[in-house]
Short mmCIF file of C-alpha atoms and ligand atoms in Angstrom, two decimals:
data_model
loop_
_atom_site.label_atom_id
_atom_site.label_comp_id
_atom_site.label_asym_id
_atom_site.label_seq_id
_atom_site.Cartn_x
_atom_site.Cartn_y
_atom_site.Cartn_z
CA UNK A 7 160.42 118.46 18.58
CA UNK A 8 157.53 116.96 20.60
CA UNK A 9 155.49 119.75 21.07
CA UNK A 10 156.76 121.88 18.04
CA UNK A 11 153.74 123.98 18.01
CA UNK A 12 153.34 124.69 21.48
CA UNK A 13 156.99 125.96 21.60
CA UNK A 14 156.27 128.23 18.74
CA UNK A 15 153.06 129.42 20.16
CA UNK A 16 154.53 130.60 23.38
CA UNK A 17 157.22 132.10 21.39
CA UNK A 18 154.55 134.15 19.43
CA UNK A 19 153.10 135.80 22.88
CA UNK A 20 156.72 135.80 24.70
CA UNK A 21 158.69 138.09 21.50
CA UNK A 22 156.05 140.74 21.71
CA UNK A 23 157.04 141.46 25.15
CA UNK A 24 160.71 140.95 25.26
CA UNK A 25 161.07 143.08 22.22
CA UNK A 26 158.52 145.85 23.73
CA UNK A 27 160.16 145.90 26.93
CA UNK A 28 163.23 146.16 25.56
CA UNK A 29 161.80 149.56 23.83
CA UNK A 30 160.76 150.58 26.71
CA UNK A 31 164.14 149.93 28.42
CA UNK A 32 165.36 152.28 25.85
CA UNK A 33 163.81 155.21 27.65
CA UNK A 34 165.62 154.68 31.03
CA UNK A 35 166.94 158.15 31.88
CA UNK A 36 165.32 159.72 28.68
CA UNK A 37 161.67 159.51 30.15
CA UNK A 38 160.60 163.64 30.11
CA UNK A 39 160.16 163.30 34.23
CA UNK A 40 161.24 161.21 36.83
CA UNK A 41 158.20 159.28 37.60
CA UNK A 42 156.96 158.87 34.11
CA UNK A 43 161.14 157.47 33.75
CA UNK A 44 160.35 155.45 36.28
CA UNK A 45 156.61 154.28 34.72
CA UNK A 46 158.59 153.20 31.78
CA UNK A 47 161.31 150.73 33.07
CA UNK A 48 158.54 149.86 35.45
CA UNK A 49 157.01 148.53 32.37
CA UNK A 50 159.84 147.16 30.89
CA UNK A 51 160.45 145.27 33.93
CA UNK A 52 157.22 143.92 34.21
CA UNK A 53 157.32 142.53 30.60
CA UNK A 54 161.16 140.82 30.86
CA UNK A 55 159.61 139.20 33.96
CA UNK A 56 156.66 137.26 32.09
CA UNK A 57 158.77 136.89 28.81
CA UNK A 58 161.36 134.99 31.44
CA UNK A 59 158.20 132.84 32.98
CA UNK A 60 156.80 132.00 28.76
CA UNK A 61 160.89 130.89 27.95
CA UNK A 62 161.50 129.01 30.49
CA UNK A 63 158.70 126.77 29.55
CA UNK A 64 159.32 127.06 26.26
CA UNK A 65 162.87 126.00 27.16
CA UNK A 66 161.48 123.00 29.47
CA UNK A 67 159.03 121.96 26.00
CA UNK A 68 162.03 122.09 23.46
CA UNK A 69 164.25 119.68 26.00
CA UNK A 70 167.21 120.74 24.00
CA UNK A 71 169.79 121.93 26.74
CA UNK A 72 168.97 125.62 25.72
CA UNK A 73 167.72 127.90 28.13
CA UNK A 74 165.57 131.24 28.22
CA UNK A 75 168.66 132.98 28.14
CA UNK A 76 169.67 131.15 25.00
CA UNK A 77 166.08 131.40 23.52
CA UNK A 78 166.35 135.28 24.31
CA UNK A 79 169.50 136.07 23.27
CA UNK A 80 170.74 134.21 20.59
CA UNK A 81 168.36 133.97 17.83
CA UNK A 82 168.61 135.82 14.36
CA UNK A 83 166.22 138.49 13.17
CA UNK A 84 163.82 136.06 10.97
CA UNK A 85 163.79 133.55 14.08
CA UNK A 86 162.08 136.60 16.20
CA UNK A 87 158.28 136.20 15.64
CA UNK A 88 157.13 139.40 17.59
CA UNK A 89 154.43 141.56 15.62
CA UNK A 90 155.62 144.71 13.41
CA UNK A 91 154.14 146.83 16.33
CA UNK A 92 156.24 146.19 19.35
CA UNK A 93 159.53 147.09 17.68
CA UNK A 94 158.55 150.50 16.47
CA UNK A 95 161.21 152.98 17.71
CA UNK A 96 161.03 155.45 20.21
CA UNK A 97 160.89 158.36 17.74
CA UNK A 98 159.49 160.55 20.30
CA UNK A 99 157.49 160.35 23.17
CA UNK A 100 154.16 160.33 21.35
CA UNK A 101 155.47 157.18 19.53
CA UNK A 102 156.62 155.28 22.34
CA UNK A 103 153.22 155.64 24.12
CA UNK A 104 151.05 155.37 21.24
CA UNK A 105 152.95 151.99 20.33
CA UNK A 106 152.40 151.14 24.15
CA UNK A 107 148.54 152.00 23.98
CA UNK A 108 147.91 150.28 20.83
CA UNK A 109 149.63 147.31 22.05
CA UNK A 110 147.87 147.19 25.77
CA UNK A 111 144.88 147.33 24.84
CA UNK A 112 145.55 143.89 22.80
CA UNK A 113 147.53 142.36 25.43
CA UNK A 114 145.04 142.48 28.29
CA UNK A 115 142.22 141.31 26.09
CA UNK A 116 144.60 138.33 25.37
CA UNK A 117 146.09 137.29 28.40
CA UNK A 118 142.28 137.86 29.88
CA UNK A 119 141.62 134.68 27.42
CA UNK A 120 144.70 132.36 27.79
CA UNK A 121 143.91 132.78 31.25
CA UNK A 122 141.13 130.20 30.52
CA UNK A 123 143.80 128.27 28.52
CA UNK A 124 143.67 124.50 29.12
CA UNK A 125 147.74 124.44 29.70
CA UNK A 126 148.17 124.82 33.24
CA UNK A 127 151.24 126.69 32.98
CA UNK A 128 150.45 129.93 30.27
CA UNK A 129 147.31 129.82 32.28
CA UNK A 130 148.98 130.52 35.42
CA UNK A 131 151.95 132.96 33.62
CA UNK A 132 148.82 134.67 32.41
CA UNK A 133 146.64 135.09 35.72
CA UNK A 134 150.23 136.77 36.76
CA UNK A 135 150.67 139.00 33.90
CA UNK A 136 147.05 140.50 34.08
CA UNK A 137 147.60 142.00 37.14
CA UNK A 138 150.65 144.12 35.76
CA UNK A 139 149.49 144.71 32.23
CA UNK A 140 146.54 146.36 33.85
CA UNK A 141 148.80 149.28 35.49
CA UNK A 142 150.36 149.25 31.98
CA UNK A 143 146.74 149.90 29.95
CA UNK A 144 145.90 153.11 33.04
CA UNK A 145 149.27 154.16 32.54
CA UNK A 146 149.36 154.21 28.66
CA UNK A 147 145.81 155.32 28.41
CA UNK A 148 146.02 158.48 30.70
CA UNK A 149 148.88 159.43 28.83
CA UNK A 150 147.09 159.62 25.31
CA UNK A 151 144.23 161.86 26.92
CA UNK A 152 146.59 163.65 28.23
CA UNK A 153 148.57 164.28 25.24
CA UNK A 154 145.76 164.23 22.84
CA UNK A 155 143.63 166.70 24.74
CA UNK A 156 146.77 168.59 25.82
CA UNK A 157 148.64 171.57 23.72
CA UNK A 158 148.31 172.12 19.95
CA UNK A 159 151.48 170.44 19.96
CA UNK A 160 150.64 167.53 22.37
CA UNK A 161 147.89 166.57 20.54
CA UNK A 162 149.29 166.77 16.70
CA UNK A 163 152.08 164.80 18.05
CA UNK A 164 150.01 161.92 19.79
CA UNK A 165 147.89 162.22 16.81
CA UNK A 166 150.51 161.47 14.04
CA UNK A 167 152.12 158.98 16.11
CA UNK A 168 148.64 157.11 16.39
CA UNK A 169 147.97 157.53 12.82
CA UNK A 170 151.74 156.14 11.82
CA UNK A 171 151.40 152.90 14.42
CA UNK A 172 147.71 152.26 13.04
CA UNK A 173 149.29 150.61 10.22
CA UNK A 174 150.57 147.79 12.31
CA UNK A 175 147.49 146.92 14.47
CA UNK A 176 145.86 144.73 12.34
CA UNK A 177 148.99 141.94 12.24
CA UNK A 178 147.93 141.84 15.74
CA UNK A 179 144.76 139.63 15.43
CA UNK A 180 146.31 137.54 12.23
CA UNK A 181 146.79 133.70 13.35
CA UNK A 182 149.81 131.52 12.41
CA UNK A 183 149.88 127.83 12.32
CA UNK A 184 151.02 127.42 15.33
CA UNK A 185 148.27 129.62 16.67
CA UNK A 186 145.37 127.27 15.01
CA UNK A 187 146.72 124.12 16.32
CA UNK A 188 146.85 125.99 19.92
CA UNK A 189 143.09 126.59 19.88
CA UNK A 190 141.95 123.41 18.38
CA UNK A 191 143.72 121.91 21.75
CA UNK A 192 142.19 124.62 23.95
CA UNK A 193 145.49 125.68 24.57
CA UNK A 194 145.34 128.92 22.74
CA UNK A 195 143.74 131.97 22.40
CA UNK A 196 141.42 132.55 19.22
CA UNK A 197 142.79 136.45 18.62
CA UNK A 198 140.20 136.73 15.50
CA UNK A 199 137.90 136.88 18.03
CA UNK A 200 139.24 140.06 19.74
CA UNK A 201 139.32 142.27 16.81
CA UNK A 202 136.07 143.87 17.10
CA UNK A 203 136.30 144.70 20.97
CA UNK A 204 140.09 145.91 20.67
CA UNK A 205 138.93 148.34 18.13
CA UNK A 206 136.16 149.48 20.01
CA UNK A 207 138.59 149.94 23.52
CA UNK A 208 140.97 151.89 21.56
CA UNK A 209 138.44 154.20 19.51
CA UNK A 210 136.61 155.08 22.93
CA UNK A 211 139.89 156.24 24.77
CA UNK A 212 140.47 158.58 21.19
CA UNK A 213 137.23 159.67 21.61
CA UNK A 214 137.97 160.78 24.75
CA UNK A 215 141.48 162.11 24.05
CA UNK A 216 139.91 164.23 21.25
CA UNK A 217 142.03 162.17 18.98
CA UNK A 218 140.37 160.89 15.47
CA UNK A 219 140.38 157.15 14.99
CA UNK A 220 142.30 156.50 11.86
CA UNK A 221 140.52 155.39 8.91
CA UNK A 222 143.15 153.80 6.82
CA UNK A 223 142.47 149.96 5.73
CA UNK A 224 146.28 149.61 4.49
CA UNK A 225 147.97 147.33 7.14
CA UNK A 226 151.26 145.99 7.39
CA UNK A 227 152.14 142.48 8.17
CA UNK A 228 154.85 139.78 8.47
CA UNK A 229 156.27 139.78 11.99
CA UNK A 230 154.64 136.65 13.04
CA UNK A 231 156.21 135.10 10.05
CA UNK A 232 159.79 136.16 11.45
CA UNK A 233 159.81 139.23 8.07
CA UNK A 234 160.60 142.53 10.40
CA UNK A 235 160.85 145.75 9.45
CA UNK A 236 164.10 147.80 9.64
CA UNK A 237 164.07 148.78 13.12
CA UNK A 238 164.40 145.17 14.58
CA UNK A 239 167.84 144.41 13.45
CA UNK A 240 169.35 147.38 15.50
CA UNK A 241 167.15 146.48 18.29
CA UNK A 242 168.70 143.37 18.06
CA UNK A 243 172.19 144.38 18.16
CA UNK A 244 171.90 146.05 21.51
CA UNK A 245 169.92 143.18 22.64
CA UNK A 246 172.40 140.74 21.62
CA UNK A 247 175.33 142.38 22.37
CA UNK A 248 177.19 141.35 25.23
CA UNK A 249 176.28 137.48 25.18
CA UNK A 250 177.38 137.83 21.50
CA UNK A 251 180.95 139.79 22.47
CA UNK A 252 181.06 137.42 25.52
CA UNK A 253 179.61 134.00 25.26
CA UNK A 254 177.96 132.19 28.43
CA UNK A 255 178.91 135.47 30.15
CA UNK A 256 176.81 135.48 33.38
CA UNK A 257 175.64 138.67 35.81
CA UNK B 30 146.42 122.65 42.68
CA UNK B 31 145.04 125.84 43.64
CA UNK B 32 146.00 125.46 47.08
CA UNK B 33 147.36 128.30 49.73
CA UNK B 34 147.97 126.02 52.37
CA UNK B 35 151.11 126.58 53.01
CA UNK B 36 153.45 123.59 54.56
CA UNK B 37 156.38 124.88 56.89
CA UNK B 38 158.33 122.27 58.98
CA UNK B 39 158.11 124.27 62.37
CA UNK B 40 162.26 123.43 62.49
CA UNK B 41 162.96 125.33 59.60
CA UNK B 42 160.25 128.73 60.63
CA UNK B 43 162.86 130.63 62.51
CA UNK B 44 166.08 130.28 60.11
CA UNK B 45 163.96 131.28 56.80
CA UNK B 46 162.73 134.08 59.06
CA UNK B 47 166.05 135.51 59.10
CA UNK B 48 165.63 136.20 55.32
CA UNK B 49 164.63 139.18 53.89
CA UNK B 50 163.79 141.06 50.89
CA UNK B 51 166.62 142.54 49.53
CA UNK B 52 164.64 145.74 48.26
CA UNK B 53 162.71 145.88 51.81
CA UNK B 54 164.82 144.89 54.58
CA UNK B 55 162.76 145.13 57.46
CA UNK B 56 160.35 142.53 56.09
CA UNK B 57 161.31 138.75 56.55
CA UNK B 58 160.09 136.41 53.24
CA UNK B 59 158.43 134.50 55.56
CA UNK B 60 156.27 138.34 56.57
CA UNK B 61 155.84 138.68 53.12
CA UNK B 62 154.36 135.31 52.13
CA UNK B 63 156.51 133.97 49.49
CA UNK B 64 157.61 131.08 50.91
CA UNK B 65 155.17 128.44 50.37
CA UNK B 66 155.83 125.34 51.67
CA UNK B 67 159.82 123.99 53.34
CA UNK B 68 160.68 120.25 54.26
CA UNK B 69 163.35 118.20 54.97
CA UNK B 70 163.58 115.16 51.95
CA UNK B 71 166.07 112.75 53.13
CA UNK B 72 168.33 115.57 54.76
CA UNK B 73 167.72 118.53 51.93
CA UNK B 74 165.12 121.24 52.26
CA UNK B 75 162.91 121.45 49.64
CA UNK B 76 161.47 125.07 49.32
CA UNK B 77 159.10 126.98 47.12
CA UNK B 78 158.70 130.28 46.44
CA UNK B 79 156.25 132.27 44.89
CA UNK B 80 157.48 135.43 43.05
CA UNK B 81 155.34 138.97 44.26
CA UNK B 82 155.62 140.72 40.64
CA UNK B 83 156.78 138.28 37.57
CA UNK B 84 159.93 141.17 36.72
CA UNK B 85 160.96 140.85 40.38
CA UNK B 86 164.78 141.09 40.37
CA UNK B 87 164.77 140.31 44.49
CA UNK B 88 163.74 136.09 43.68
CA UNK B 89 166.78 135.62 42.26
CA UNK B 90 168.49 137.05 45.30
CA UNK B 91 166.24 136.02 47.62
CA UNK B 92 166.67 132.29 46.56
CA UNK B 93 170.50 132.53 46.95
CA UNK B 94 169.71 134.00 50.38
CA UNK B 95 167.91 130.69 51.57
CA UNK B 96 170.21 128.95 50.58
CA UNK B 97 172.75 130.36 52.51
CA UNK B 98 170.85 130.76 55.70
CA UNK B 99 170.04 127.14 55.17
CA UNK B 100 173.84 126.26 54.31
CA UNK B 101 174.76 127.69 57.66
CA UNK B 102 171.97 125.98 59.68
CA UNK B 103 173.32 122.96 58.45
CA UNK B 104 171.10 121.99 55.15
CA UNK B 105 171.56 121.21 51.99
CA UNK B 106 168.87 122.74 50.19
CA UNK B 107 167.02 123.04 47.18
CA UNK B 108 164.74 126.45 46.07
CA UNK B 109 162.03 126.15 43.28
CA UNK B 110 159.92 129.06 41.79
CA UNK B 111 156.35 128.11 41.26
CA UNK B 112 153.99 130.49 39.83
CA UNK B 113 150.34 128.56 40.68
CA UNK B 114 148.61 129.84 43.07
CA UNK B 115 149.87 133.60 42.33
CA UNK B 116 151.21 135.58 45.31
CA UNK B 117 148.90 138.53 46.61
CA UNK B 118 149.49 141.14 49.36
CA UNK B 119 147.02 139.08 51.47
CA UNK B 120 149.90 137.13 52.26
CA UNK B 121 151.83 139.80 54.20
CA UNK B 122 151.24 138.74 58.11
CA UNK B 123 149.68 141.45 60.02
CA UNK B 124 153.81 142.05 61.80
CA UNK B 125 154.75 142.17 57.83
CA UNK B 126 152.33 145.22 57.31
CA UNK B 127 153.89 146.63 60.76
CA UNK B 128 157.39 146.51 59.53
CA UNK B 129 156.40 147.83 56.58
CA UNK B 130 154.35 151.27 58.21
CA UNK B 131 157.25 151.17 60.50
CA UNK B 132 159.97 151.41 57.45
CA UNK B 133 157.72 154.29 56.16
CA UNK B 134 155.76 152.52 53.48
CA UNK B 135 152.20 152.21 53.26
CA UNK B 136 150.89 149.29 53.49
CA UNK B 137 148.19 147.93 50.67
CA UNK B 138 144.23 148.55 50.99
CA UNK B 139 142.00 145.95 50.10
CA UNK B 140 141.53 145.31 46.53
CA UNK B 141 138.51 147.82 46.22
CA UNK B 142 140.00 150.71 47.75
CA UNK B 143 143.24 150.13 46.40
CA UNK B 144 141.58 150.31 42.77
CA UNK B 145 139.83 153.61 44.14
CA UNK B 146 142.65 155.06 45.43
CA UNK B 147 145.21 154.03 42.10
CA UNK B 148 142.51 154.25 39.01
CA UNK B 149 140.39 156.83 40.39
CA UNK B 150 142.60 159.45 42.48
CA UNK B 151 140.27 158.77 45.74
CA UNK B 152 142.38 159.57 48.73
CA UNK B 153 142.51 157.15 51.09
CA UNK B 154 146.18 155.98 51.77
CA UNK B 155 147.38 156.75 55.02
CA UNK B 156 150.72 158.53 55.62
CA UNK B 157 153.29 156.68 57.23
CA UNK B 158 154.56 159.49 58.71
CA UNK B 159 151.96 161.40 60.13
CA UNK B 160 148.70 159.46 59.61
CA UNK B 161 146.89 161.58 57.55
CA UNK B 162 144.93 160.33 54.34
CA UNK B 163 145.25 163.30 52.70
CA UNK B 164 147.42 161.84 50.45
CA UNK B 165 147.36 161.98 46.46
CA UNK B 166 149.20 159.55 43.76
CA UNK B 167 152.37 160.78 42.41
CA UNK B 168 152.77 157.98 39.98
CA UNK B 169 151.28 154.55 39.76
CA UNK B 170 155.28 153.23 39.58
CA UNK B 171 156.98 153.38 42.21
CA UNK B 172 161.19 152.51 43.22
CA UNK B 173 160.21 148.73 42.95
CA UNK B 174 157.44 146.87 40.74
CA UNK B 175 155.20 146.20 43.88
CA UNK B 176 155.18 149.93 44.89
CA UNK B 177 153.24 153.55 43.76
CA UNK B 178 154.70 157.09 44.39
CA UNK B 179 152.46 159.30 47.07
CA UNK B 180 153.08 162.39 48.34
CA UNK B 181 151.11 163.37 51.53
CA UNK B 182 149.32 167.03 51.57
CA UNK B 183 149.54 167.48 55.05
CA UNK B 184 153.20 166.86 56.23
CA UNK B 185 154.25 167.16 52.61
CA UNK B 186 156.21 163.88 52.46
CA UNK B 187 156.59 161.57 49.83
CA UNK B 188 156.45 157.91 50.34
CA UNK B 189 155.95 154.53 48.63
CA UNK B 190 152.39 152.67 48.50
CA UNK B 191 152.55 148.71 48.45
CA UNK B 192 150.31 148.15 45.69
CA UNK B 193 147.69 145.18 46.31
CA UNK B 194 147.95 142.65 44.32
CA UNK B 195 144.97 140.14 44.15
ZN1 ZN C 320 151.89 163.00 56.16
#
C-alpha cells in the first residue's frame, strides 16, 4: 500500500471511537434515567459518525475495493489498534463514565491539534468532531462531580472506577510508527506533547469532584500494537455479529 | 476551499425544496442549509451536501430523498457528502428558524449565548409555546444529535433546543 502509514494512522484515531461508542451503545435502555439514556447513545452516535468519516478515507487511501463497512466489521481482534482504555466494560455506571472522562479529556486535546493537520481531510473530520466531543467532555465531566461529590456511595464508586481506569491512561500518549511518520509529514498529531496538560485537565475536575488523583506509576499498554485485553474479544463478537452470520447483509 | 458560497441552478431551487429532513419535517434541506451547491453536468445533477452532526442518520436518507425528487423531475442525479466547509446553524434561512418555532422547537442562539445557556445553566431560550425564557436545560442530548432537552418553568412544557453549531 501507497500510503501504508497514513492508513494505519487514521486507523489508530478511528478504533478508539468505534470501539468506545460501541460501549456506549451498550447502555441504550440501561442508562439509570431517560435523558442521561439518551446522553449516552447521543454519544455513541456522535462517535460512529466520525469513525464512518476517518474509514471512509482510510478506505479511499487503501484503494483495495474494501469499504468502511468492511474496515469496521471484519477485522480480527489483533488487527483492532484502539487503546486498552476505550474497551473497558461497562461494569457499572461509575466505570462507564470514568472510562468516558478519562478518554475526553484526551480526545479534545487531540482533535484540537489534528485540526491544524496538514491533510486536508482529518483536518476537516476533525474541525467536525470538536464540536461534538465538546458536549461529550461537559457531559462526562459534570457527571464525575456529581458522582464524586455526591453520596458516600457515589463517590467510592466514581472513585474506584477512576482509580481502576488510571491504569490505562498512559497508553494514551505512547506513539506507534505510524504515528512518527504522521508528524514528521505534518500530518499527525505529536500526543507526547499532550501528556502534561491532559493530566493537569483531569486532576483539576478531581479536585473539584473531591476525588483524589491516583498516584500509581504502573500502566498498562499494548492496544496500539493490536495486544487487547480480555474484554475486546466479546466486544467484538457483538460487533461482528450479524455481517459475520450474514455476509454483505445490508440495512 | 473554504468557501460558503453556495451554487444553486435557480431550475433545480424549487424541486430540492420539496425535500425535507426526515427527523424534522417541516424544514426543507434547502431551510436548513445542507445543500451546497446543484448543477446540471451534461443532463445529471450534481449535488453536495454537507452533513449537520457527523452521526447524522437523516444524510443517508436525505440523499436517497434527492434523488428521488430529482428522478421524478426528470434527472438523473448524482449526491456527494463533503465535509469542508462544516455545516453550522447559521445556515438555517430565517423561514427555516420559523418552521422550526412553528413545529415547537427552539430555534439556536448565537454561539455565545448558546454556550451560556448549555455550559452555564443561564436561561435564555425562549419557549416555543408560550414565549417565556424562563426555561432551564433538561439534558444537553436531546431526541436527535442536533437537539438539547428544555423544560419551560412557566407553562411547564418540555421541548427540544436546536443546538448551535459553529
Ligand atoms: Zn412555556
Amino acid at each position: 500500500m501507497k500510503n501504508e502509514n497514513l492508513y494505519k494512522y487514521i486507523l489508530g484515531i478511528a478504533d478508539n471511537s468505534l470501539i468506545l461508542g460501541q460501549r456506549m451503545g451498550e447502555l441504550c435502555g440501561h442508562g439509570p434515567s431517560l435523558e442521561t439514556d439518551i446522553a449516552c447513545t447521543n454519544i455513541s452516535l456522535d462517535l460512529f459518525g466520525q469513525v464512518r468519516s476517518f474509514y471512509q478515507y482510510a478506505a479511499k487511501i487503501a484503494g483495495d475495493g474494501k469499504t468502511e463497512d468492511d474496515i469496521a466489521m471484519l477485522r480480527k481482534e489483533r488487527e483492532y489498534v484502539n487503546v486498552l482504555l476505550v474497551e473497558q466494560p461497562n461494569t457499572n455506571f461509575a466505570y462507564s463514565i470514568g472510562r468516558q472522562f478519562l478518554f475526553d479529556v484526551y480526545h479534545l486535546l487531540f482533535l484540537k491539534e489534528l485540526e491544524k493537520s496538514k491533510d486536508l481531510t482529518l483536518s476537516a473530520i476533525a474541525t467536525k468532531s470538536i464540536k461534538e466531543v465538546s458536549y461529550h467532555q461537559r457531559f462526562s465531566s459534570d457527571w464525575i462531580k456529581r458522582l464524586g461529590d455526591g453520596t458516600n456511595e457515589s463517590h467510592q464508586k466514581i472513585q474506584s472506577a477512576i482509580d481502576d481506569l488510571w491504569t490505562y491512561t498512559d497508553e494514551l500518549f505512547h506513539q506507534t510508527g505510524a504515528d512518527k511518520a504522521m508528524v514528521k509529514e505534518g500530518i499527525g498529531v505529536n500526543v507526547t506533547t499532550l501528556k502534561d496538560k491532559y493530566y493537569h485537565l483531569v486532576k483539576n475536575v478531581l479536585v473539584e469532584s473531591t476525588l483524589k488523583t491516583p498516584e500509581s506509576k504502573y500502566f498498562q499498554k499494548g492496544g496500539k500494537q493490536g495486544i487487547h485485553t480480555e474484554h475486546l474479544g466479546y466486544l467484538l463478537a457483538e460487533l461482528q455479529y450479524m455481517q459475520r452470520a450474514y455476509p454483505n447483509m445490508e440495512w | 476551499m473554504t468557501t460558503t458560497e453556495k451554487h444553486i441552478d435557480p431550475k433545480l431551487v424549487a424541486i430540492l425544496e420539496q425535500v425535507s429532513d426526515p427527523e424534522i419535517p417541516v424544514l426543507s434541506i434547502m431551510d436548513m442549509g445542507v445543500v451546497r451547491s446543484a448543477v446540471i453536468e451534461n443532463d445529471v445533477v450534481k449535488v453536495q451536501i454537507t452533513p449537520t452532526y457527523s452521526g447524522c442518520p437523516a444524510m443517508d436518507v436525505i440523499g436517497d430523498d434527492i434523488k428521488k425528487a430529482l428522478k421524478e423531475a426528470g434527472y438523473n442525479s448524482e449526491v456527494e457528502l463533503i465535509l469542508a466547509p462544516a455545516w453550522t446553524t447559521d445556515w438555517i434561512t430565517l423561514r427555516g428558524r420559523k418552521a422550526l418555532e412553528d413545529y415547537g422547537i427552539a430555534a439556536p442562539l448565537d454561539s455565545e449565548a448558546d454556550k451560556s445557556v448549555l455550559l452555564e445553566g443561564k436561561r435564555l431560550v425562549k419557549c416555543p409555546q408560550c414565549g417565556s425564557t424562563n426555561t432551564k436545560l433538561v439534558s444537553q442530548f436531546g431526541s436527535t444529535a442536533c437537539k438539547a432537552q428544555f423544560k419551560c418553568d412557566d407553562c411547564q412544557e418540555p421541548f427540544d433546543y436546536f443546538k448551535c453549531l459553529k
